[in-house]
XYZ file of N, CA and C in Angstrom:
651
model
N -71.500 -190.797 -97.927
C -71.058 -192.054 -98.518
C -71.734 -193.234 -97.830
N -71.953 -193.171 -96.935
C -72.914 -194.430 -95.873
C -74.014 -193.968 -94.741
N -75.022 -194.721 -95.536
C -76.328 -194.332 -94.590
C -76.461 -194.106 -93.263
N -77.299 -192.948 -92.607
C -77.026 -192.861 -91.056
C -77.484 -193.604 -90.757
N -78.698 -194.663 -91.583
C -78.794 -195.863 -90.726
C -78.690 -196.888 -90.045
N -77.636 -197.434 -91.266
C -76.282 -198.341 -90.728
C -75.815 -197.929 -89.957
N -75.144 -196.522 -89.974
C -74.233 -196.165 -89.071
C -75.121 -196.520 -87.346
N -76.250 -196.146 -87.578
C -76.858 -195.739 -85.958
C -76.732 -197.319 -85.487
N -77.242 -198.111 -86.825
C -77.078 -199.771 -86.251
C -75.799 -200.354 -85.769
N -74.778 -199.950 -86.446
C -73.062 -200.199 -85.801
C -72.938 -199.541 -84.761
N -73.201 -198.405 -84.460
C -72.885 -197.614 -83.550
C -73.734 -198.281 -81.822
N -74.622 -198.651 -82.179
C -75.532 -199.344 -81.256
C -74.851 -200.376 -80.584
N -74.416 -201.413 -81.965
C -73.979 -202.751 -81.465
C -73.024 -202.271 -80.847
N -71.341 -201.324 -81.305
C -70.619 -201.626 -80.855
C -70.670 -200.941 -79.438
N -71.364 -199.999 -79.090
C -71.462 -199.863 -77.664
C -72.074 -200.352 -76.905
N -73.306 -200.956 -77.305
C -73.429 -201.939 -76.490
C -72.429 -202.969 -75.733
N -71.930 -203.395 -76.568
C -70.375 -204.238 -76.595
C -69.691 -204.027 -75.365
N -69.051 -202.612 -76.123
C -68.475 -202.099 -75.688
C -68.752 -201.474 -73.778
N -69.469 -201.720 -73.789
C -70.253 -201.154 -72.174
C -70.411 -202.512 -71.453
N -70.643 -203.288 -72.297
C -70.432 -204.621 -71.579
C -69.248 -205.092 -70.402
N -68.149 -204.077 -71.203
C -66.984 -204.252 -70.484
C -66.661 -203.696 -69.378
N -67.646 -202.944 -69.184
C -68.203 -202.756 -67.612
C -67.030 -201.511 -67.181
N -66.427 -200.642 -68.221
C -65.784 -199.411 -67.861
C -65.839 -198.527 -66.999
N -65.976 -198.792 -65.474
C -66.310 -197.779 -64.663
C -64.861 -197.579 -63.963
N -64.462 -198.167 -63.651
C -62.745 -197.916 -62.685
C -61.689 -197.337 -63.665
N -61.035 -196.096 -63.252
C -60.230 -195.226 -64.179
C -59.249 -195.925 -64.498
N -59.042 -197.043 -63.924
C -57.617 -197.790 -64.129
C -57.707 -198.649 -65.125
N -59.045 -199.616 -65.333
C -59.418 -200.010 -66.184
C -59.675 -199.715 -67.676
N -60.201 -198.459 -67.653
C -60.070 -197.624 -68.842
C -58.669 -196.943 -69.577
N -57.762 -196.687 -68.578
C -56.744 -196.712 -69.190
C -55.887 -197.856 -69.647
N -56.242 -198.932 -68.964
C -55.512 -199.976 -69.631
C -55.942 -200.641 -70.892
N -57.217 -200.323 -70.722
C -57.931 -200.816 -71.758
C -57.621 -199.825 -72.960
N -57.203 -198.530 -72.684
C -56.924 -197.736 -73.835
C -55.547 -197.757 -74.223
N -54.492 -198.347 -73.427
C -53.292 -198.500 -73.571
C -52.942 -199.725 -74.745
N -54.008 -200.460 -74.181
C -53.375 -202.048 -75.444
C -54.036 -201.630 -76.261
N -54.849 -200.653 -77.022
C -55.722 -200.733 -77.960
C -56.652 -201.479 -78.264
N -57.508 -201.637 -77.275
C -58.175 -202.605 -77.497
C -59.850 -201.599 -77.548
N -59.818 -200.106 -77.321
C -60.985 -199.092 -76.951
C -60.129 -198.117 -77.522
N -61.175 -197.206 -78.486
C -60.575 -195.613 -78.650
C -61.810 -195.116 -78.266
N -61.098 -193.575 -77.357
C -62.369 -192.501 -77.211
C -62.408 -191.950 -78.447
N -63.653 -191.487 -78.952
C -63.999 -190.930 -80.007
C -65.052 -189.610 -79.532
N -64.814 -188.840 -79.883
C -65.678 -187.694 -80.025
C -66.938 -187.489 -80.504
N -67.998 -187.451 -79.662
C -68.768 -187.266 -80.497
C -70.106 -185.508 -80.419
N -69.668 -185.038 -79.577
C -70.229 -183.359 -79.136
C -68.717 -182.452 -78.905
N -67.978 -182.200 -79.511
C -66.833 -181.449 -79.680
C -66.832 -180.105 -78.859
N -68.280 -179.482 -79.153
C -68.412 -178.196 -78.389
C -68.964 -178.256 -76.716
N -68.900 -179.414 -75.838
C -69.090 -179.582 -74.881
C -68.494 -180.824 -74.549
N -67.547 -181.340 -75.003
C -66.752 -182.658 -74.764
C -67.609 -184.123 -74.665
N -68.305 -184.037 -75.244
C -68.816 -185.793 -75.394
C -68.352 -186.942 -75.946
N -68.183 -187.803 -75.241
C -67.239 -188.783 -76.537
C -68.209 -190.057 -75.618
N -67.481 -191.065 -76.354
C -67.692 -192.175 -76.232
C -66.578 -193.609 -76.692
N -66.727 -194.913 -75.658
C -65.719 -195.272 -76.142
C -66.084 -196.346 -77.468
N -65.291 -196.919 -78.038
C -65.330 -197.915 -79.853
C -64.533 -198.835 -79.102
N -64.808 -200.360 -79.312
C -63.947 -201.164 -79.623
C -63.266 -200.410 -81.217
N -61.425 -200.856 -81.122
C -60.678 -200.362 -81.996
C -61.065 -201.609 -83.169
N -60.962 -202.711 -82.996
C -61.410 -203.914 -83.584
C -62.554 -203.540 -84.894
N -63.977 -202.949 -84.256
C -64.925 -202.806 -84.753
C -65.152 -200.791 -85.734
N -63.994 -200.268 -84.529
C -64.196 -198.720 -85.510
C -63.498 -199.186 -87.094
N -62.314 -199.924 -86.919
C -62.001 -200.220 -87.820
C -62.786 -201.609 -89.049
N -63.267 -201.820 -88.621
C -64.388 -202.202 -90.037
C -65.307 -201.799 -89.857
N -65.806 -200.265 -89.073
C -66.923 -199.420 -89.704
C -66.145 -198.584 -91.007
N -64.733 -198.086 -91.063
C -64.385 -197.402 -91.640
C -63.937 -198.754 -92.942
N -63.855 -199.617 -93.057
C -63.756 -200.500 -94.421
C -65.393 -200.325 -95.072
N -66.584 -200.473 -93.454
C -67.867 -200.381 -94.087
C -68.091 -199.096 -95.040
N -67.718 -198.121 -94.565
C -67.860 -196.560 -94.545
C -67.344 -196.878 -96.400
N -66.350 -196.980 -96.222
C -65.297 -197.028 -97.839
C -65.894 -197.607 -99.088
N -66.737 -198.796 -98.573
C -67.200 -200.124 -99.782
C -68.776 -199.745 -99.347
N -69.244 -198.701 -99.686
C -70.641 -198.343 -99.646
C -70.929 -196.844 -100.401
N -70.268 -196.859 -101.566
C -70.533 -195.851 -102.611
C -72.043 -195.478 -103.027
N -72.333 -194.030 -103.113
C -73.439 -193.530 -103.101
C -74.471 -194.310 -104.088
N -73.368 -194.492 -105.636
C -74.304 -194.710 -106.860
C -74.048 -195.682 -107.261
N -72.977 -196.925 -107.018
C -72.369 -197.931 -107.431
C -71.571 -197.760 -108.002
N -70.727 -196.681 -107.773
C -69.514 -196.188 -108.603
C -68.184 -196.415 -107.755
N -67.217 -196.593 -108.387
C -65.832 -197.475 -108.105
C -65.202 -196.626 -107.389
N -64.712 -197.218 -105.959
C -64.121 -196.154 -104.737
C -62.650 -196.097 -105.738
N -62.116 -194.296 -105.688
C -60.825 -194.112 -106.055
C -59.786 -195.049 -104.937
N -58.772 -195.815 -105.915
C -57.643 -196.438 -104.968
C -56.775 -195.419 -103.992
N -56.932 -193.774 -104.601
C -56.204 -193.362 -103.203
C -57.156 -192.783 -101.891
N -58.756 -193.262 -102.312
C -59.237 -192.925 -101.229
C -59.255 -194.135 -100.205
N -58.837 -195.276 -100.820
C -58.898 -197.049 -100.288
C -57.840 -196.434 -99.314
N -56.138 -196.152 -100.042
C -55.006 -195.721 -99.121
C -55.210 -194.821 -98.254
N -56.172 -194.036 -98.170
C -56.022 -193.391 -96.892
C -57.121 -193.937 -96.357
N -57.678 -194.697 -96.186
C -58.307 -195.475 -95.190
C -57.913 -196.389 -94.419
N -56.814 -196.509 -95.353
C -55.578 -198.033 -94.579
C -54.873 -197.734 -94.076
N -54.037 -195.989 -94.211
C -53.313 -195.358 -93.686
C -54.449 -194.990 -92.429
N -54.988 -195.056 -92.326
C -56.151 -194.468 -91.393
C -56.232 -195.258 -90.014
N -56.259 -196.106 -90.608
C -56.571 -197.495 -89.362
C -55.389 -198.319 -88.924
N -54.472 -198.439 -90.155
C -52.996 -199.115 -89.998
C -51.901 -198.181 -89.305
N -52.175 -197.012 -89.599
C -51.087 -196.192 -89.528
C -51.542 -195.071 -88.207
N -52.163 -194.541 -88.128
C -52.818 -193.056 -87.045
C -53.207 -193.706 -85.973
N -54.233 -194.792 -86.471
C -55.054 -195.477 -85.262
C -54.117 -196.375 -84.217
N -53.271 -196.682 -85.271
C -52.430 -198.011 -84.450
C -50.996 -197.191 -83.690
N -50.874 -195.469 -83.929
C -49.779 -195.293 -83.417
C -50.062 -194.277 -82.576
N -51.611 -193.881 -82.032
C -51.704 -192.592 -81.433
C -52.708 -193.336 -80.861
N -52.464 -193.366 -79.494
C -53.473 -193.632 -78.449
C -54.796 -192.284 -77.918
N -53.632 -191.489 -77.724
C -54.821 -190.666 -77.299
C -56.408 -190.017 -78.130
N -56.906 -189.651 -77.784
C -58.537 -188.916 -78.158
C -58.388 -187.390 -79.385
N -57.530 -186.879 -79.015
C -56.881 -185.796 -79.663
C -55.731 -185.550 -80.638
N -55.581 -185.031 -81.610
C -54.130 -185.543 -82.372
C -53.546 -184.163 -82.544
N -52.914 -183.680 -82.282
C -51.961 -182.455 -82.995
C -51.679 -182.509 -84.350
N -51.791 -181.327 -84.853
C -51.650 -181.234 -86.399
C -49.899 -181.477 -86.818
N -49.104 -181.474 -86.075
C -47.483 -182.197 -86.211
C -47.663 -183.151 -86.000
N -48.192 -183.881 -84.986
C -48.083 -185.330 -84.695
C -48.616 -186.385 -85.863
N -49.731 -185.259 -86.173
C -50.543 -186.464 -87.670
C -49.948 -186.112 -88.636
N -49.072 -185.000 -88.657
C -47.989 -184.916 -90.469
C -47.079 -185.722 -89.897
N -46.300 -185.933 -89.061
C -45.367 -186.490 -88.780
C -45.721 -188.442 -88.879
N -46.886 -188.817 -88.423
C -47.112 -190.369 -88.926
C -47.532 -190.080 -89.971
N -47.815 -189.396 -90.980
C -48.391 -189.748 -92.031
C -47.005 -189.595 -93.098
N -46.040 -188.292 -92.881
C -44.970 -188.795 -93.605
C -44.052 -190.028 -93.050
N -44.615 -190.709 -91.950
C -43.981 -192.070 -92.224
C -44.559 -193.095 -92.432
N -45.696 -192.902 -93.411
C -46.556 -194.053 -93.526
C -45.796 -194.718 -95.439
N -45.960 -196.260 -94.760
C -45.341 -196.632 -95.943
C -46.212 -196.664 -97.297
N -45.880 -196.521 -98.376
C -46.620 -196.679 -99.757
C -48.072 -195.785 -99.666
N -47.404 -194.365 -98.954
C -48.327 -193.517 -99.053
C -48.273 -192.260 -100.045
N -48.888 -192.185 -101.724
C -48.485 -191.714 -102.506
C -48.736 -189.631 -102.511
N -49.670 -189.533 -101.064
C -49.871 -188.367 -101.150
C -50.280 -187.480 -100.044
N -50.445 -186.692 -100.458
C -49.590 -185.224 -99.394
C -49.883 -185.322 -98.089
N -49.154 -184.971 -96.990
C -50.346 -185.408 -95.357
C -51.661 -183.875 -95.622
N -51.393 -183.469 -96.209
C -52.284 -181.867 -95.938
C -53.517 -182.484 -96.988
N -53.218 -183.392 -97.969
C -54.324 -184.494 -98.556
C -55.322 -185.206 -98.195
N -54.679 -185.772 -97.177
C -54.764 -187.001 -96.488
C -56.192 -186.323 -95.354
N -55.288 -185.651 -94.715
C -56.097 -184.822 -93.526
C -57.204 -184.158 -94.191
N -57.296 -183.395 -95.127
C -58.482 -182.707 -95.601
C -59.628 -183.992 -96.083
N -59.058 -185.001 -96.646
C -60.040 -185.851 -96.838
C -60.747 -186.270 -95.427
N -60.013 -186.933 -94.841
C -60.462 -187.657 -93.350
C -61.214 -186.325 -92.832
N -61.051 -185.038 -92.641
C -61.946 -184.301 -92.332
C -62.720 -184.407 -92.980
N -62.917 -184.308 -94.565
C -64.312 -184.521 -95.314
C -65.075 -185.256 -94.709
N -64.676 -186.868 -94.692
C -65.330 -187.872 -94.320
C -66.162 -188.127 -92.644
N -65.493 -187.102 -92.356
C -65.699 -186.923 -90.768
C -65.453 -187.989 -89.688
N -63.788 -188.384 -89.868
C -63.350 -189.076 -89.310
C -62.311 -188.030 -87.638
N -61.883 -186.913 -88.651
C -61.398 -186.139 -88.041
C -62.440 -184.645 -87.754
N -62.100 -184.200 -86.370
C -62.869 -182.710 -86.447
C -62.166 -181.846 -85.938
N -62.104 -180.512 -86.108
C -61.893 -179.750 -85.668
C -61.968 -178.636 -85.000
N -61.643 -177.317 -84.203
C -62.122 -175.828 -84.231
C -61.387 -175.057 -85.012
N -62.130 -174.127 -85.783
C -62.030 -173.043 -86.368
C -60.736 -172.586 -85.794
N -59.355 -172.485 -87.155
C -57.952 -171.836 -86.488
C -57.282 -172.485 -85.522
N -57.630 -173.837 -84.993
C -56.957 -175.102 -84.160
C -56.120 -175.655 -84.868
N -54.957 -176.119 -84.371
C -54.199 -177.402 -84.982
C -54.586 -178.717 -84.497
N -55.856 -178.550 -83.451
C -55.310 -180.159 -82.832
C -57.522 -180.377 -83.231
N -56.805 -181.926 -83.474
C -57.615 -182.734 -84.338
C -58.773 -183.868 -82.699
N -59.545 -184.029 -83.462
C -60.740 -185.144 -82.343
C -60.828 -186.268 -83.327
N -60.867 -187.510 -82.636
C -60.992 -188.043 -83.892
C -63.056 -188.443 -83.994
N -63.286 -188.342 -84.757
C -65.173 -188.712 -84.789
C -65.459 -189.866 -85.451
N -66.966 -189.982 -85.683
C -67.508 -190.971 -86.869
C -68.530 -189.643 -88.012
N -68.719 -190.358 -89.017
C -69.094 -190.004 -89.626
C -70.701 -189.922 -89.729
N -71.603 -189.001 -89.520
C -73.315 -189.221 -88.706
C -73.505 -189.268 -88.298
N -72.943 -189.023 -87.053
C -73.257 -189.099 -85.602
C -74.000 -188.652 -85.098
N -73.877 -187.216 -85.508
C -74.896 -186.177 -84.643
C -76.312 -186.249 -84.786
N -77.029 -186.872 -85.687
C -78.564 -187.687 -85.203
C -78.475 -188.356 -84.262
N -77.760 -189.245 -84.417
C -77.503 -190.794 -83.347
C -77.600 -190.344 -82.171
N -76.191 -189.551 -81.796
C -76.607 -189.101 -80.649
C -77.189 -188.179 -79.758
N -77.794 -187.309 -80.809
C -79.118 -186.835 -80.349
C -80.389 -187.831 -79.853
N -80.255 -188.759 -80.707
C -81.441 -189.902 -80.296
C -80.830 -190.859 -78.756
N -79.619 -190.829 -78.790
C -78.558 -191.646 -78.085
C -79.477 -190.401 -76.315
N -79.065 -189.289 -76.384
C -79.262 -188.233 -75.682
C -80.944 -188.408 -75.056
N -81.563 -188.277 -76.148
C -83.336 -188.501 -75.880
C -83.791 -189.679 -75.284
N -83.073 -190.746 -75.450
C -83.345 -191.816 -74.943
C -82.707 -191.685 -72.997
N -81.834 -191.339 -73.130
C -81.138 -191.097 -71.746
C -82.099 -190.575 -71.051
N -82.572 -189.119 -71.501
C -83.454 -188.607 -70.872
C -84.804 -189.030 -70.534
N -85.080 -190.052 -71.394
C -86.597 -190.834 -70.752
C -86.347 -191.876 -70.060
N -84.947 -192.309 -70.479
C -84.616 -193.665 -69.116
C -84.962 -193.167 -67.550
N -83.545 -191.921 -67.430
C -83.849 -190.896 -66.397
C -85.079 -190.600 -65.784
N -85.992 -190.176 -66.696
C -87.610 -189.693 -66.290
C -88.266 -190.629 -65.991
N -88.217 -192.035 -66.445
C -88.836 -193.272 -65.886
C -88.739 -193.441 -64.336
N -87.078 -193.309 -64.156
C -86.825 -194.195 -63.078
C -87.216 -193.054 -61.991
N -86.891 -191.740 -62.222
C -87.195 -190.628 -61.124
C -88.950 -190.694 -60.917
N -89.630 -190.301 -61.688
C -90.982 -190.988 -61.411
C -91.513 -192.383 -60.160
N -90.275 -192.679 -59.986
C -90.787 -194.042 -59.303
C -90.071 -193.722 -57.746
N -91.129 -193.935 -57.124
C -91.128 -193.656 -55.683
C -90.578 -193.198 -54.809
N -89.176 -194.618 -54.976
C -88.091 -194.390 -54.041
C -86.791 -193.895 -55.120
N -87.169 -193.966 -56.658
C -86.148 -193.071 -57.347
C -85.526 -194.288 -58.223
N -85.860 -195.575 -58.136
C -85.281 -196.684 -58.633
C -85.906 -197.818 -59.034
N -85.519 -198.551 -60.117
C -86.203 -199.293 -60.579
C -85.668 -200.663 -60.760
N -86.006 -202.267 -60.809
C -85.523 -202.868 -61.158
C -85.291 -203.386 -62.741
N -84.282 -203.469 -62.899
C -83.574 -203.329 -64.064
C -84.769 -204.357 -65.266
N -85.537 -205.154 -64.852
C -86.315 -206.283 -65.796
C -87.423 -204.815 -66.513
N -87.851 -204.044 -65.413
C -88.902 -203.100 -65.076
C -88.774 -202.027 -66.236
N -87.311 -201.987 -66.330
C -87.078 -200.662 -67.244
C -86.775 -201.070 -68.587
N -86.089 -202.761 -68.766
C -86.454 -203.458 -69.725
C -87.525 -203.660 -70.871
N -88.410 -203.828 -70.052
C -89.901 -204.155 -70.056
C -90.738 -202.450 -71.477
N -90.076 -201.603 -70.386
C -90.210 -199.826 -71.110
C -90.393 -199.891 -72.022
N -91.248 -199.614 -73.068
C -90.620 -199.227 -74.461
C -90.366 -197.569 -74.153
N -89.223 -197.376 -74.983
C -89.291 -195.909 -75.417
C -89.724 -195.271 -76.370
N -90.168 -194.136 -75.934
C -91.044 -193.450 -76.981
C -89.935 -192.193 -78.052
N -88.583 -191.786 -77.401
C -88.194 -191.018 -78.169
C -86.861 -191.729 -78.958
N -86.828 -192.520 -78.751
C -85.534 -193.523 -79.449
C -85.903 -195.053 -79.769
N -85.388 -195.580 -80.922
C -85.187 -196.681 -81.568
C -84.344 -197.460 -81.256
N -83.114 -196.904 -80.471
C -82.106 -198.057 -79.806
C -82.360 -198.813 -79.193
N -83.712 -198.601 -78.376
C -84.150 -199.999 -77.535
C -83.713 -199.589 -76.081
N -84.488 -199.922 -74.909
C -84.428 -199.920 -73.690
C -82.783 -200.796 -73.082
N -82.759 -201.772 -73.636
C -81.589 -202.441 -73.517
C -79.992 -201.509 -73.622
N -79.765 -200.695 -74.584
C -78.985 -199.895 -75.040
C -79.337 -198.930 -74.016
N -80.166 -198.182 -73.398
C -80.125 -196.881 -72.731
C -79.772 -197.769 -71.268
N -80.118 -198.132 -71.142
C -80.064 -199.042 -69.629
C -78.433 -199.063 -69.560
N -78.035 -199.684 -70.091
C -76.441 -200.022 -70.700
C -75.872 -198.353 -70.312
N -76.362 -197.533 -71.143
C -75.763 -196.132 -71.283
C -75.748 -195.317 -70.144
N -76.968 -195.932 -69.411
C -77.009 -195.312 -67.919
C -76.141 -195.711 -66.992
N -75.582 -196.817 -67.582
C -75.125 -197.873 -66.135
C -73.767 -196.885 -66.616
N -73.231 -197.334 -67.586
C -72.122 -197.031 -67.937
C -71.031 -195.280 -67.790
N -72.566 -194.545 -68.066
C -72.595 -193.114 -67.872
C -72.436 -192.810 -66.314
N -72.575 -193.747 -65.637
C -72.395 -193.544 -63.972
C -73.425 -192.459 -63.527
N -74.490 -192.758 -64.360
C -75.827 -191.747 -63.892
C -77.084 -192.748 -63.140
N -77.041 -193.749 -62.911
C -77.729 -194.800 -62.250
C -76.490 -195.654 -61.463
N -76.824 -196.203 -60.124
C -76.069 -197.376 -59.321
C -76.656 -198.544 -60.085
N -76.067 -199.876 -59.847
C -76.524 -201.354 -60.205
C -76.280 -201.384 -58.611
N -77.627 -202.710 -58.246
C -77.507 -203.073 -57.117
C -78.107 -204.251 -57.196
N -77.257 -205.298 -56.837
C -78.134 -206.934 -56.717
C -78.925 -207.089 -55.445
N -80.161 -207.388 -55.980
C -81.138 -207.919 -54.783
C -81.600 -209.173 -54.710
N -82.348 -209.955 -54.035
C -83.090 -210.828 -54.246
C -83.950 -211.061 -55.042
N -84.734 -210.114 -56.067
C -85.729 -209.449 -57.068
C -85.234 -209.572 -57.677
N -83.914 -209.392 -57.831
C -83.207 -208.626 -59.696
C -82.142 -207.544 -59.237
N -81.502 -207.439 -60.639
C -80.506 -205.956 -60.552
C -81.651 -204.399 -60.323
N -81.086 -203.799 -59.367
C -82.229 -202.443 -59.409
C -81.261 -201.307 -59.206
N -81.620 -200.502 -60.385
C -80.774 -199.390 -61.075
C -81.765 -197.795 -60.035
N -80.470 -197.541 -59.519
C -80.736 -196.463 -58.243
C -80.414 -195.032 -59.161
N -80.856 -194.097 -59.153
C -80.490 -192.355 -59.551
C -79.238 -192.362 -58.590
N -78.027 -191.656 -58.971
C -76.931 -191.317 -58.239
C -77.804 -189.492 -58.510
């Protein structure tokens, strides 16, 4: 229903953003996941990868996601309602990363002016690949929809940030230096992997007299 291209372009901005907020202290991250203001989202299920969303912005990727029909053909109104149930209702009452298959029948039969079934509801949002699962599991991840290019490219880029900075002497680089990089296996831009490194707690930041210079942990 919506191009992986857009998607890779939202997905960019909002972590960028989102990393801005400088998420490294565990205390921070939970508070920040407590007011809703960040959801972890899943995005490698079979080895636990996620990443965090401003809640703000997942929720008008999924209005984007809705009002971007393949052929110019008219979104069904009960696929509109479970998108609103989606973001109004699941998102706004389940903090955690994971959902149990009771916990999401249980908000969804209390979602108001919701005309249809939770076993409906859920099979769609899995369609859409909002929700994922394992084979014979009850308990739900929540995802985006295209991801798995993205962050394969998200992944490739890491790995040449990495290979840059290990290449260099003492193992570190100043941050203008790696700027400067173009990358050769990703389109997100040096800016975005830099970000992903800092954030990934796979490089130190260190202020010098020079500039910020990003150390290999």
């Amino acid at each position: 229903m919506t191009n992986p291209k857009r998607t890779a372009n939202w997905f960019a901005i909002s972590n960028s953003r989102c990393l801005r907020l400088t998420i490294t202290a565990q205390t921070t991250q939970q508070l920040l996941e407590s007011q809703l203001v960040i959801r972890r989202i899943t995005v490698a299920q079979e080895v636990g990868e996620y990443v965090f969303v401003l809640r703000e912005e997942l929720e008008q990727y999924v209005k984007l996601f809705m009002h971007e029909p393949t052929s110019g053909e008219q979104i069904p109104s009960s696929e509109n309602q479970v998108a609103e149930v989606f973001c109004s209702q699941i998102l706004a009452n389940h903090l955690q990363p994971t959902i149990s298959l009771s916990r999401l029948t249980a908000i969804l039969a209390q979602a108001p002016n919701l005309f249809l079934p939770p076993t409906k509801v859920i099979a769609m949002l899995k369609t859409w690949g909002f929700l994922t699962t394992r084979p014979s599991s009850e308990l739900f991840s929540f995802s985006l929809p295209n991801i798995g290019p993205i962050i394969a490219m998200v992944l490739r880029g890491r790995k040449e940030a990495l290979s840059f900075i290990r290449r260099k002497k003492f193992k570190d680089v100043l941050e203008k230096d790696l700027l400067k990089h173009k990358l050769k296996t990703s389109t997100l831009g040096s800016k975005f992997h830099m970000q992903d490194i800092v954030g990934a707690e796979l490089v130190r930041l260190v202020k010098t007299p020079t500039g910020n210079l990003l150390q290999l942990i």
